[in-house]
PDB file of C-alpha atoms and ligand atoms in Angstrom:
ATOM      1  CA  MET A   1      -3.429 -11.041 -18.188  1.00 95.00           C
ATOM      2  CA  GLN A   2      -2.511  -7.364 -17.815  1.00 98.00           C
ATOM      3  CA  LEU A   3       0.712  -8.128 -15.916  1.00 98.00           C
ATOM      4  CA  LYS A   4       2.011 -11.101 -17.889  1.00 98.00           C
ATOM      5  CA  GLY A   5       5.816 -11.287 -17.724  1.00 97.00           C
ATOM      6  CA  LYS A   6       6.141  -8.701 -14.937  1.00 98.00           C
ATOM      7  CA  THR A   7       7.852  -9.312 -11.597  1.00 98.00           C
ATOM      8  CA  ALA A   8       6.496  -7.453  -8.585  1.00 99.00           C
ATOM      9  CA  ILE A   9       7.252  -6.978  -4.902  1.00 99.00           C
ATOM     10  CA  ILE A  10       4.271  -6.235  -2.679  1.00 99.00           C
ATOM     11  CA  THR A  11       4.931  -5.204   0.936  1.00 99.00           C
ATOM     12  CA  GLY A  12       2.354  -5.531   3.686  1.00 98.00           C
ATOM     13  CA  ALA A  13       1.302  -8.763   1.971  1.00 99.00           C
ATOM     14  CA  ALA A  14       0.344 -10.797   5.065  1.00 98.00           C
ATOM     15  CA  GLY A  15      -3.275  -9.656   4.828  1.00 98.00           C
ATOM     16  CA  GLY A  16      -5.656  -6.869   3.863  1.00 98.00           C
ATOM     17  CA  ILE A  17      -4.899  -4.785   0.782  1.00 99.00           C
ATOM     18  CA  GLY A  18      -1.465  -6.384   0.289  1.00 99.00           C
ATOM     19  CA  ARG A  19      -2.779  -9.956   0.209  1.00 98.00           C
ATOM     20  CA  ALA A  20      -5.678  -9.032  -2.114  1.00 98.00           C
ATOM     21  CA  THR A  21      -3.203  -7.358  -4.468  1.00 99.00           C
ATOM     22  CA  VAL A  22      -0.853 -10.359  -4.482  1.00 98.00           C
ATOM     23  CA  LEU A  23      -3.783 -12.544  -5.572  1.00 98.00           C
ATOM     24  CA  ARG A  24      -4.900 -10.077  -8.265  1.00 98.00           C
ATOM     25  CA  PHE A  25      -1.341  -9.659  -9.602  1.00 98.00           C
ATOM     26  CA  ALA A  26      -0.922 -13.451  -9.818  1.00 98.00           C
ATOM     27  CA  GLN A  27      -4.294 -13.717 -11.591  1.00 98.00           C
ATOM     28  CA  GLU A  28      -3.044 -11.106 -14.081  1.00 98.00           C
ATOM     29  CA  GLY A  29       0.055 -13.184 -14.874  1.00 98.00           C
ATOM     30  CA  ALA A  30       2.708 -11.541 -12.658  1.00 98.00           C
ATOM     31  CA  GLN A  31       5.385 -13.233 -10.614  1.00 98.00           C
ATOM     32  CA  VAL A  32       5.126 -11.828  -7.106  1.00 98.00           C
ATOM     33  CA  VAL A  33       7.155 -11.599  -3.918  1.00 98.00           C
ATOM     34  CA  ALA A  34       4.738 -11.314  -0.993  1.00 98.00           C
ATOM     35  CA  ALA A  35       6.742  -9.442   1.649  1.00 99.00           C
ATOM     36  CA  ASP A  36       5.792  -8.660   5.224  1.00 99.00           C
ATOM     37  CA  ILE A  37       7.240  -8.349   8.718  1.00 98.00           C
ATOM     38  CA  GLN A  38       4.774 -11.119   9.628  1.00 98.00           C
ATOM     39  CA  GLY A  39       6.550 -13.951   7.844  1.00 98.00           C
ATOM     40  CA  GLU A  40       3.856 -16.550   8.563  1.00 98.00           C
ATOM     41  CA  GLY A  41       1.174 -14.311   7.098  1.00 98.00           C
ATOM     42  CA  ALA A  42       3.258 -13.747   3.967  1.00 98.00           C
ATOM     43  CA  GLU A  43       3.755 -17.533   3.659  1.00 98.00           C
ATOM     44  CA  GLU A  44       0.002 -18.009   3.988  1.00 98.00           C
ATOM     45  CA  THR A  45      -0.603 -15.496   1.195  1.00 98.00           C
ATOM     46  CA  ALA A  46       1.871 -17.344  -1.059  1.00 98.00           C
ATOM     47  CA  HIS A  47       0.219 -20.648  -0.139  1.00 98.00           C
ATOM     48  CA  ILE A  48      -3.276 -19.348  -1.028  1.00 98.00           C
ATOM     49  CA  ALA A  49      -2.013 -17.985  -4.362  1.00 98.00           C
ATOM     50  CA  GLY A  50      -0.163 -21.242  -5.052  1.00 97.00           C
ATOM     51  CA  ALA A  51      -3.443 -23.197  -5.223  1.00 97.00           C
ATOM     52  CA  ASP A  52      -4.392 -21.431  -8.474  1.00 97.00           C
ATOM     53  CA  TYR A  53      -1.040 -20.069  -9.672  1.00 97.00           C
ATOM     54  CA  PRO A  54       1.734 -22.541  -8.767  1.00 96.00           C
ATOM     55  CA  ASP A  55       5.235 -21.003  -8.487  1.00 95.00           C
ATOM     56  CA  ALA A  56       3.920 -17.480  -9.222  1.00 98.00           C
ATOM     57  CA  VAL A  57       4.267 -16.205  -5.637  1.00 98.00           C
ATOM     58  CA  ILE A  58       7.044 -16.544  -3.062  1.00 98.00           C
ATOM     59  CA  ALA A  59       7.045 -15.167   0.475  1.00 98.00           C
ATOM     60  CA  HIS A  60       9.728 -13.017   2.067  1.00 98.00           C
ATOM     61  CA  THR A  61      10.021 -11.799   5.660  1.00 99.00           C
ATOM     62  CA  VAL A  62      11.137  -8.178   5.833  1.00 99.00           C
ATOM     63  CA  ASP A  63      10.989  -5.177   8.106  1.00 99.00           C
ATOM     64  CA  VAL A  64      10.700  -2.358   5.554  1.00 99.00           C
ATOM     65  CA  SER A  65      12.194   0.131   8.018  1.00 99.00           C
ATOM     66  CA  LYS A  66      15.565  -1.660   7.947  1.00 98.00           C
ATOM     67  CA  GLY A  67      17.861  -0.855   5.027  1.00 98.00           C
ATOM     68  CA  ASP A  68      19.816  -4.119   5.053  1.00 98.00           C
ATOM     69  CA  GLN A  69      16.583  -6.147   5.018  1.00 99.00           C
ATOM     70  CA  VAL A  70      15.055  -4.178   2.131  1.00 99.00           C
ATOM     71  CA  GLU A  71      18.325  -4.467   0.166  1.00 98.00           C
ATOM     72  CA  ARG A  72      18.159  -8.261   0.660  1.00 98.00           C
ATOM     73  CA  LEU A  73      14.502  -8.334  -0.407  1.00 98.00           C
ATOM     74  CA  ILE A  74      15.406  -6.644  -3.699  1.00 98.00           C
ATOM     75  CA  SER A  75      18.504  -8.750  -4.415  1.00 98.00           C
ATOM     76  CA  GLU A  76      16.743 -12.041  -3.604  1.00 98.00           C
ATOM     77  CA  THR A  77      13.803 -11.060  -5.827  1.00 98.00           C
ATOM     78  CA  VAL A  78      16.135 -10.400  -8.743  1.00 98.00           C
ATOM     79  CA  SER A  79      18.072 -13.638  -8.147  1.00 98.00           C
ATOM     80  CA  HIS A  80      14.840 -15.666  -7.940  1.00 98.00           C
ATOM     81  CA  PHE A  81      12.814 -14.132 -10.787  1.00 98.00           C
ATOM     82  CA  GLY A  82      15.607 -12.509 -12.844  1.00 98.00           C
ATOM     83  CA  LYS A  83      14.294  -8.923 -12.773  1.00 98.00           C
ATOM     84  CA  LEU A  84      12.086  -6.382 -11.020  1.00 98.00           C
ATOM     85  CA  ASP A  85       9.337  -4.387 -12.756  1.00 98.00           C
ATOM     86  CA  VAL A  86       6.915  -3.301 -10.035  1.00 99.00           C
ATOM     87  CA  ILE A  87       7.109  -2.375  -6.369  1.00 99.00           C
ATOM     88  CA  PHE A  88       3.919  -1.861  -4.387  1.00 99.00           C
ATOM     89  CA  SER A  89       5.107  -0.186  -1.176  1.00 99.00           C
ATOM     90  CA  ASN A  90       1.984  -0.865   0.849  1.00 98.00           C
ATOM     91  CA  ALA A  91       3.126  -1.823   4.364  1.00 99.00           C
ATOM     92  CA  ALA A  92       2.175   0.572   7.140  1.00 99.00           C
ATOM     93  CA  ILE A  93       1.030   0.767  10.732  1.00 98.00           C
ATOM     94  CA  MET A  94      -1.556   2.829  12.625  1.00 98.00           C
ATOM     95  CA  ARG A  95      -1.054   4.460  16.026  1.00 98.00           C
ATOM     96  CA  ASP A  96      -3.799   6.505  17.683  1.00 96.00           C
ATOM     97  CA  GLY A  97      -3.426   9.861  19.375  1.00 97.00           C
ATOM     98  CA  SER A  98      -3.269  13.631  19.036  1.00 98.00           C
ATOM     99  CA  VAL A  99       0.258  15.084  19.153  1.00 98.00           C
ATOM    100  CA  VAL A 100      -0.213  15.580  22.897  1.00 98.00           C
ATOM    101  CA  ASP A 101      -1.213  11.977  23.515  1.00 98.00           C
ATOM    102  CA  LEU A 102       0.996  10.148  21.017  1.00 98.00           C
ATOM    103  CA  PRO A 103       4.176   8.794  22.675  1.00 98.00           C
ATOM    104  CA  GLU A 104       7.388  10.023  21.023  1.00 98.00           C
ATOM    105  CA  SER A 105       8.368   6.405  20.358  1.00 98.00           C
ATOM    106  CA  ASP A 106       5.093   5.845  18.437  1.00 98.00           C
ATOM    107  CA  TRP A 107       5.806   8.900  16.268  1.00 98.00           C
ATOM    108  CA  ASP A 108       9.200   7.399  15.385  1.00 98.00           C
ATOM    109  CA  THR A 109       7.746   3.939  14.746  1.00 98.00           C
ATOM    110  CA  LEU A 110       5.060   5.411  12.473  1.00 98.00           C
ATOM    111  CA  PHE A 111       7.598   7.308  10.387  1.00 99.00           C
ATOM    112  CA  ASP A 112       9.970   4.311  10.264  1.00 99.00           C
ATOM    113  CA  ALA A 113       7.328   1.928   8.901  1.00 98.00           C
ATOM    114  CA  ASN A 114       5.159   4.272   6.832  1.00 98.00           C
ATOM    115  CA  VAL A 115       7.659   6.749   5.353  1.00 99.00           C
ATOM    116  CA  LYS A 116      11.160   5.304   5.716  1.00 99.00           C
ATOM    117  CA  GLY A 117       9.779   1.983   4.430  1.00 99.00           C
ATOM    118  CA  ALA A 118       8.737   3.609   1.144  1.00 99.00           C
ATOM    119  CA  PHE A 119      12.038   5.518   0.949  1.00 99.00           C
ATOM    120  CA  LEU A 120      14.068   2.305   1.383  1.00 99.00           C
ATOM    121  CA  CYS A 121      11.982   0.417  -1.189  1.00 99.00           C
ATOM    122  CA  GLY A 122      12.796   3.217  -3.634  1.00 98.00           C
ATOM    123  CA  LYS A 123      16.433   3.506  -2.614  1.00 98.00           C
ATOM    124  CA  TYR A 124      17.178  -0.157  -3.257  1.00 98.00           C
ATOM    125  CA  GLY A 125      14.376  -1.030  -5.662  1.00 98.00           C
ATOM    126  CA  ILE A 126      14.669   1.710  -8.276  1.00 98.00           C
ATOM    127  CA  PRO A 127      18.253   0.809  -9.293  1.00 98.00           C
ATOM    128  CA  ALA A 128      17.048  -2.765  -9.934  1.00 98.00           C
ATOM    129  CA  MET A 129      14.068  -1.480 -11.965  1.00 98.00           C
ATOM    130  CA  ARG A 130      16.378   0.800 -13.974  1.00 97.00           C
ATOM    131  CA  GLN A 131      18.488  -2.217 -14.926  1.00 96.00           C
ATOM    132  CA  GLY A 132      15.431  -3.707 -16.613  1.00 95.00           C
ATOM    133  CA  GLY A 133      14.653  -0.448 -18.445  1.00 96.00           C
ATOM    134  CA  GLY A 134      12.157   1.000 -15.941  1.00 98.00           C
ATOM    135  CA  GLY A 135       9.043   0.047 -14.078  1.00 98.00           C
ATOM    136  CA  SER A 136       6.184   1.129 -11.871  1.00 99.00           C
ATOM    137  CA  PHE A 137       6.496   2.129  -8.215  1.00 99.00           C
ATOM    138  CA  ILE A 138       3.232   2.392  -6.281  1.00 99.00           C
ATOM    139  CA  ILE A 139       2.787   3.627  -2.714  1.00 99.00           C
ATOM    140  CA  THR A 140      -0.293   3.140  -0.563  1.00 99.00           C
ATOM    141  CA  ALA A 141      -1.008   6.602   0.811  1.00 99.00           C
ATOM    142  CA  SER A 142      -4.502   7.391   2.184  1.00 98.00           C
ATOM    143  CA  VAL A 143      -7.355   9.864   2.068  1.00 98.00           C
ATOM    144  CA  ASN A 144      -5.516  11.037   5.213  1.00 98.00           C
ATOM    145  CA  SER A 145      -2.785  12.313   2.869  1.00 98.00           C
ATOM    146  CA  PHE A 146      -4.986  15.380   2.300  1.00 96.00           C
ATOM    147  CA  TYR A 147      -7.954  14.975   4.672  1.00 94.00           C
ATOM    148  CA  ALA A 148      -7.081  14.856   8.384  1.00 96.00           C
ATOM    149  CA  GLU A 149      -9.036  12.914  10.966  1.00 94.00           C
ATOM    150  CA  SER A 150      -9.102  13.362  14.728  1.00 94.00           C
ATOM    151  CA  ASP A 151      -6.813  11.409  17.063  1.00 96.00           C
ATOM    152  CA  ILE A 152      -4.478   9.955  14.430  1.00 97.00           C
ATOM    153  CA  ALA A 153      -2.152  12.956  13.985  1.00 98.00           C
ATOM    154  CA  GLY A 154       1.041  10.946  13.494  1.00 98.00           C
ATOM    155  CA  TYR A 155      -0.546   8.594  10.957  1.00 98.00           C
ATOM    156  CA  CYS A 156      -1.980  11.577   9.004  1.00 98.00           C
ATOM    157  CA  ALA A 157       1.491  13.163   8.940  1.00 98.00           C
ATOM    158  CA  THR A 158       3.066   9.985   7.517  1.00 99.00           C
ATOM    159  CA  LYS A 159       0.427   9.735   4.792  1.00 98.00           C
ATOM    160  CA  GLY A 160       0.929  13.386   3.829  1.00 98.00           C
ATOM    161  CA  ALA A 161       4.654  12.675   3.604  1.00 99.00           C
ATOM    162  CA  VAL A 162       4.297   9.709   1.234  1.00 99.00           C
ATOM    163  CA  LEU A 163       2.013  11.704  -1.102  1.00 98.00           C
ATOM    164  CA  GLN A 164       4.774  14.281  -1.540  1.00 98.00           C
ATOM    165  CA  LEU A 165       7.427  11.532  -1.725  1.00 99.00           C
ATOM    166  CA  THR A 166       5.418  10.069  -4.624  1.00 99.00           C
ATOM    167  CA  ARG A 167       5.623  13.346  -6.538  1.00 98.00           C
ATOM    168  CA  ALA A 168       9.324  13.886  -5.787  1.00 98.00           C
ATOM    169  CA  MET A 169      10.191  10.344  -6.894  1.00 98.00           C
ATOM    170  CA  ALA A 170       8.079  10.696 -10.055  1.00 98.00           C
ATOM    171  CA  ILE A 171      10.023  13.820 -11.056  1.00 98.00           C
ATOM    172  CA  ASP A 172      13.438  12.303 -10.288  1.00 98.00           C
ATOM    173  CA  HIS A 173      12.904   8.926 -11.930  1.00 98.00           C
ATOM    174  CA  GLY A 174      10.477   9.594 -14.781  1.00 98.00           C
ATOM    175  CA  PRO A 175      13.366  10.203 -17.184  1.00 97.00           C
ATOM    176  CA  GLU A 176      14.696   6.743 -16.263  1.00 97.00           C
ATOM    177  CA  GLY A 177      11.425   5.040 -17.178  1.00 98.00           C
ATOM    178  CA  VAL A 178      10.265   4.558 -13.596  1.00 98.00           C
ATOM    179  CA  ARG A 179       6.708   5.791 -12.974  1.00 98.00           C
ATOM    180  CA  VAL A 180       5.689   6.578  -9.387  1.00 99.00           C
ATOM    181  CA  ASN A 181       2.076   6.900  -8.259  1.00 99.00           C
ATOM    182  CA  CYS A 182       0.130   6.506  -5.051  1.00 99.00           C
ATOM    183  CA  ILE A 183      -3.244   5.080  -4.116  1.00 99.00           C
ATOM    184  CA  CYS A 184      -5.275   6.891  -1.463  1.00 98.00           C
ATOM    185  CA  PRO A 185      -7.827   4.494   0.025  1.00 98.00           C
ATOM    186  CA  GLY A 186     -10.767   5.554   2.172  1.00 96.00           C
ATOM    187  CA  TRP A 187     -12.323   3.106   4.634  1.00 93.00           C
ATOM    188  CA  ILE A 188     -11.297  -0.403   3.653  1.00 96.00           C
ATOM    189  CA  GLU A 189     -12.247  -3.438   5.736  1.00 95.00           C
ATOM    190  CA  THR A 190      -8.917  -4.854   6.950  1.00 97.00           C
ATOM    191  CA  ALA A 191      -7.076  -5.599  10.200  1.00 97.00           C
ATOM    192  CA  MET A 192      -6.087  -1.915  10.338  1.00 97.00           C
ATOM    193  CA  SER A 193      -9.675  -0.634  10.336  1.00 94.00           C
ATOM    194  CA  GLN A 194     -11.007  -3.512  12.477  1.00 91.00           C
ATOM    195  CA  PRO A 195     -10.556  -1.787  15.878  1.00 88.00           C
ATOM    196  CA  PHE A 196     -12.661   1.187  14.702  1.00 84.00           C
ATOM    197  CA  LEU A 197     -15.346  -1.067  13.296  1.00 83.00           C
ATOM    198  CA  GLU A 198     -15.407  -3.208  16.451  1.00 82.00           C
ATOM    199  CA  GLU A 199     -15.335  -0.331  18.943  1.00 80.00           C
ATOM    200  CA  ASN A 200     -18.107   1.570  17.150  1.00 77.00           C
ATOM    201  CA  PRO A 201     -21.161  -0.629  16.502  1.00 73.00           C
ATOM    202  CA  GLU A 202     -22.373   1.937  13.969  1.00 80.00           C
ATOM    203  CA  GLY A 203     -18.887   2.261  12.431  1.00 78.00           C
ATOM    204  CA  ARG A 204     -19.530   0.071   9.402  1.00 79.00           C
ATOM    205  CA  GLU A 205     -22.811   1.851   8.668  1.00 81.00           C
ATOM    206  CA  PHE A 206     -21.081   5.222   9.073  1.00 81.00           C
ATOM    207  CA  ALA A 207     -18.264   4.181   6.725  1.00 82.00           C
ATOM    208  CA  GLY A 208     -20.962   3.386   4.159  1.00 81.00           C
ATOM    209  CA  THR A 209     -22.872   6.596   4.869  1.00 83.00           C
ATOM    210  CA  ILE A 210     -19.926   8.892   4.169  1.00 85.00           C
ATOM    211  CA  ALA A 211     -19.210   7.190   0.827  1.00 89.00           C
ATOM    212  CA  PRO A 212     -21.637   7.975  -2.020  1.00 91.00           C
ATOM    213  CA  VAL A 213     -21.364   4.378  -3.250  1.00 93.00           C
ATOM    214  CA  GLY A 214     -22.977   3.384   0.063  1.00 90.00           C
ATOM    215  CA  ARG A 215     -20.614   0.768   1.441  1.00 92.00           C
ATOM    216  CA  ILE A 216     -17.260   0.294   3.097  1.00 92.00           C
ATOM    217  CA  GLY A 217     -14.427  -0.635   0.727  1.00 95.00           C
ATOM    218  CA  GLN A 218     -12.947  -4.117   0.386  1.00 97.00           C
ATOM    219  CA  PRO A 219      -9.233  -4.871  -0.153  1.00 98.00           C
ATOM    220  CA  ASP A 220      -9.899  -6.027  -3.723  1.00 98.00           C
ATOM    221  CA  ASP A 221     -11.360  -2.579  -4.548  1.00 98.00           C
ATOM    222  CA  VAL A 222      -7.827  -1.225  -4.050  1.00 98.00           C
ATOM    223  CA  ALA A 223      -6.089  -4.150  -5.754  1.00 98.00           C
ATOM    224  CA  GLY A 224      -7.834  -3.374  -9.052  1.00 98.00           C
ATOM    225  CA  VAL A 225      -6.343   0.123  -9.114  1.00 98.00           C
ATOM    226  CA  ALA A 226      -2.907  -1.281  -8.242  1.00 99.00           C
ATOM    227  CA  VAL A 227      -3.175  -3.611 -11.268  1.00 98.00           C
ATOM    228  CA  PHE A 228      -3.909  -0.615 -13.506  1.00 98.00           C
ATOM    229  CA  LEU A 229      -0.963   1.396 -12.128  1.00 99.00           C
ATOM    230  CA  ALA A 230       1.381  -1.594 -12.451  1.00 98.00           C
ATOM    231  CA  SER A 231       0.293  -2.332 -16.014  1.00 98.00           C
ATOM    232  CA  ASP A 232       1.248  -0.726 -19.301  1.00 98.00           C
ATOM    233  CA  ALA A 233      -2.307   0.675 -19.522  1.00 98.00           C
ATOM    234  CA  SER A 234      -1.063   3.455 -17.202  1.00 98.00           C
ATOM    235  CA  ARG A 235       2.148   4.080 -19.183  1.00 98.00           C
ATOM    236  CA  PHE A 236       1.593   7.879 -19.341  1.00 98.00           C
ATOM    237  CA  VAL A 237       0.559   8.182 -15.663  1.00 98.00           C
ATOM    238  CA  THR A 238       3.127   9.305 -13.105  1.00 98.00           C
ATOM    239  CA  GLY A 239       3.153  11.535 -10.031  1.00 98.00           C
ATOM    240  CA  ALA A 240      -0.570  10.916  -9.572  1.00 98.00           C
ATOM    241  CA  ALA A 241      -2.673  10.197  -6.481  1.00 98.00           C
ATOM    242  CA  TYR A 242      -5.623   7.865  -7.078  1.00 98.00           C
ATOM    243  CA  THR A 243      -8.378   8.208  -4.509  1.00 98.00           C
ATOM    244  CA  VAL A 244     -10.129   4.877  -3.883  1.00 98.00           C
ATOM    245  CA  ASP A 245     -12.758   5.844  -1.324  1.00 97.00           C
ATOM    246  CA  GLY A 246     -16.188   5.256  -2.878  1.00 95.00           C
ATOM    247  CA  GLY A 247     -16.437   9.025  -3.352  1.00 95.00           C
ATOM    248  CA  TRP A 248     -16.022   9.913   0.336  1.00 92.00           C
ATOM    249  CA  THR A 249     -13.680  12.880  -0.227  1.00 93.00           C
ATOM    250  CA  ALA A 250     -15.603  14.199  -3.244  1.00 93.00           C
ATOM    251  CA  GLY A 251     -17.859  16.125  -0.856  1.00 89.00           C
ATOM    252  CA  MET A 252     -20.631  15.810   1.676  1.00 81.00           C
ATOM    253  CA  THR A 253     -23.362  13.297   0.854  1.00 77.00           C
ATOM    254  CA  LYS A 254     -27.018  14.098   1.633  1.00 75.00           C
ATOM    255  CA  ALA A 255     -26.993  11.515   4.443  1.00 68.00           C
ATOM    256  CA  LEU A 256     -23.914  13.067   6.069  1.00 68.00           C
ATOM    257  CA  ALA A 257     -25.301  16.598   5.809  1.00 65.00           C
ATOM    258  CA  LEU A 258     -28.268  15.497   7.971  1.00 66.00           C
ATOM    259  CA  ILE A 259     -26.065  14.154  10.814  1.00 60.00           C
TER     260      ILE A 259
HETATM  261  N1  NAD B   1      -7.763  -0.142   5.853  1.00 88.81           N
HETATM  262  C1  NAD B   1      -7.988   1.126   5.610  1.00 88.81           C
HETATM  263  O1  NAD B   1      -9.087   1.649   5.869  1.00 88.81           O
HETATM  264  C2  NAD B   1      -6.905   1.959   4.958  1.00 88.81           C
HETATM  265  C3  NAD B   1      -7.242   3.247   4.539  1.00 88.81           C
HETATM  266  C4  NAD B   1      -6.262   4.040   3.946  1.00 88.81           C
HETATM  267  C5  NAD B   1      -4.979   3.542   3.766  1.00 88.81           C
HETATM  268  N2  NAD B   1      -4.671   2.279   4.194  1.00 88.81           N
HETATM  269  C6  NAD B   1      -3.305   1.809   3.967  1.00 88.81           C
HETATM  270  O2  NAD B   1      -3.361   0.570   3.293  1.00 88.81           O
HETATM  271  C7  NAD B   1      -2.128  -0.122   3.498  1.00 88.81           C
HETATM  272  C8  NAD B   1      -2.410  -1.569   3.829  1.00 88.81           C
HETATM  273  O3  NAD B   1      -3.074  -1.622   5.090  1.00 88.81           O
HETATM  274  P1  NAD B   1      -4.295  -2.613   5.373  1.00 88.81           P
HETATM  275  O4  NAD B   1      -5.498  -1.773   5.544  1.00 88.81           O
HETATM  276  O5  NAD B   1      -4.302  -3.716   4.380  1.00 88.81           O
HETATM  277  O6  NAD B   1      -3.934  -3.122   6.840  1.00 88.81           O
HETATM  278  P2  NAD B   1      -3.136  -4.400   7.343  1.00 88.81           P
HETATM  279  O7  NAD B   1      -2.807  -4.100   8.763  1.00 88.81           O
HETATM  280  O8  NAD B   1      -3.908  -5.632   7.036  1.00 88.81           O
HETATM  281  O9  NAD B   1      -1.817  -4.432   6.437  1.00 88.81           O
HETATM  282  C9  NAD B   1      -0.614  -3.785   6.771  1.00 88.81           C
HETATM  283  C10 NAD B   1       0.501  -4.806   6.656  1.00 88.81           C
HETATM  284  O10 NAD B   1       1.760  -4.134   6.772  1.00 88.81           O
HETATM  285  C11 NAD B   1       2.618  -4.984   7.505  1.00 88.81           C
HETATM  286  N3  NAD B   1       3.706  -4.185   8.108  1.00 88.81           N
HETATM  287  C12 NAD B   1       3.601  -3.255   9.079  1.00 88.81           C
HETATM  288  N4  NAD B   1       4.811  -2.765   9.379  1.00 88.81           N
HETATM  289  C13 NAD B   1       5.703  -3.405   8.588  1.00 88.81           C
HETATM  290  C14 NAD B   1       7.107  -3.340   8.434  1.00 88.81           C
HETATM  291  N5  NAD B   1       7.861  -2.513   9.196  1.00 88.81           N
HETATM  292  N6  NAD B   1       7.694  -4.117   7.507  1.00 88.81           N
HETATM  293  C15 NAD B   1       6.956  -4.957   6.736  1.00 88.81           C
HETATM  294  N7  NAD B   1       5.624  -5.080   6.850  1.00 88.81           N
HETATM  295  C16 NAD B   1       5.004  -4.307   7.765  1.00 88.81           C
HETATM  296  C17 NAD B   1       1.726  -5.612   8.559  1.00 88.81           C
HETATM  297  O11 NAD B   1       2.308  -6.786   9.114  1.00 88.81           O
HETATM  298  C18 NAD B   1       0.447  -5.869   7.764  1.00 88.81           C
HETATM  299  O12 NAD B   1       0.436  -7.170   7.198  1.00 88.81           O
HETATM  300  C19 NAD B   1      -1.391   0.667   4.573  1.00 88.81           C
HETATM  301  O13 NAD B   1      -0.429   1.506   3.952  1.00 88.81           O
HETATM  302  C20 NAD B   1      -2.474   1.514   5.195  1.00 88.81           C
HETATM  303  O14 NAD B   1      -1.961   2.677   5.804  1.00 88.81           O
HETATM  304  C21 NAD B   1      -5.610   1.483   4.790  1.00 88.81           C
END
């Protein structure tokens, strides 16, 4: 029960990493708001959690790129649970393309969801966390925050931006008791990575090959690190980027060197 007594908001909670983290947080004793633009998916997450942890999780429909909606998410969380200790700003989208191929509107949509979403969660969430004496703010960045991949230029740019936002927020709000860290996942099997895995029959094998641990990641592999960063076990950790990639970005494995 590492999160007993804590209240958390998790965005992008309709599936994938967000849903897995909602379930882990509830298991660890937290009260959780499962927030997503896909309201039905968020409700489903709350329903699944409710089977084992009644009343621990409520769902909330939100577009994290809209200030008024994020402000409402924060105020309704505080009215329902009485306080706010943890925000896991995890929602994001993927759009393919080099800068030449990516439509201008997709660039804007990527930055609205992936970067502005984290900014707004901080803008409205940190004052609420300060009222309770501090808290933990976690952003899902990516290995693409520091390791670019072909044909996803806009997505890579957004993930680089949230890594630096993490550090800037950690410096500004550390003195107020708010810690800010990010998690940088490698290949994780979710709806976001599904198109790659489906389009490339060898994709799953490749994702395992490039990671020294020899397999693609699962959403719960990320959730465990989110629990640590949300808990008091990480009380002296802020401004940090935790790579959760099975060792992919540590260097070239023997198998990859032979390709
Ligand atoms: N899957 C991977 O391989 C991988 C790797 C590195 C980083 N990530 C990051 O992990 C995080 C979670 O993604 P996932 O892999 O679980 O994929 P996912 O597609 O299952 O989850 C993303 C969720 O964000 C929600 N969302 C998108 N835009 C939103 C908005 N404007 N407002 C509210 N919710 C919104 C979606 O509805 C979806 O439920 C993302 O930040 C993603 O960039 C994923």
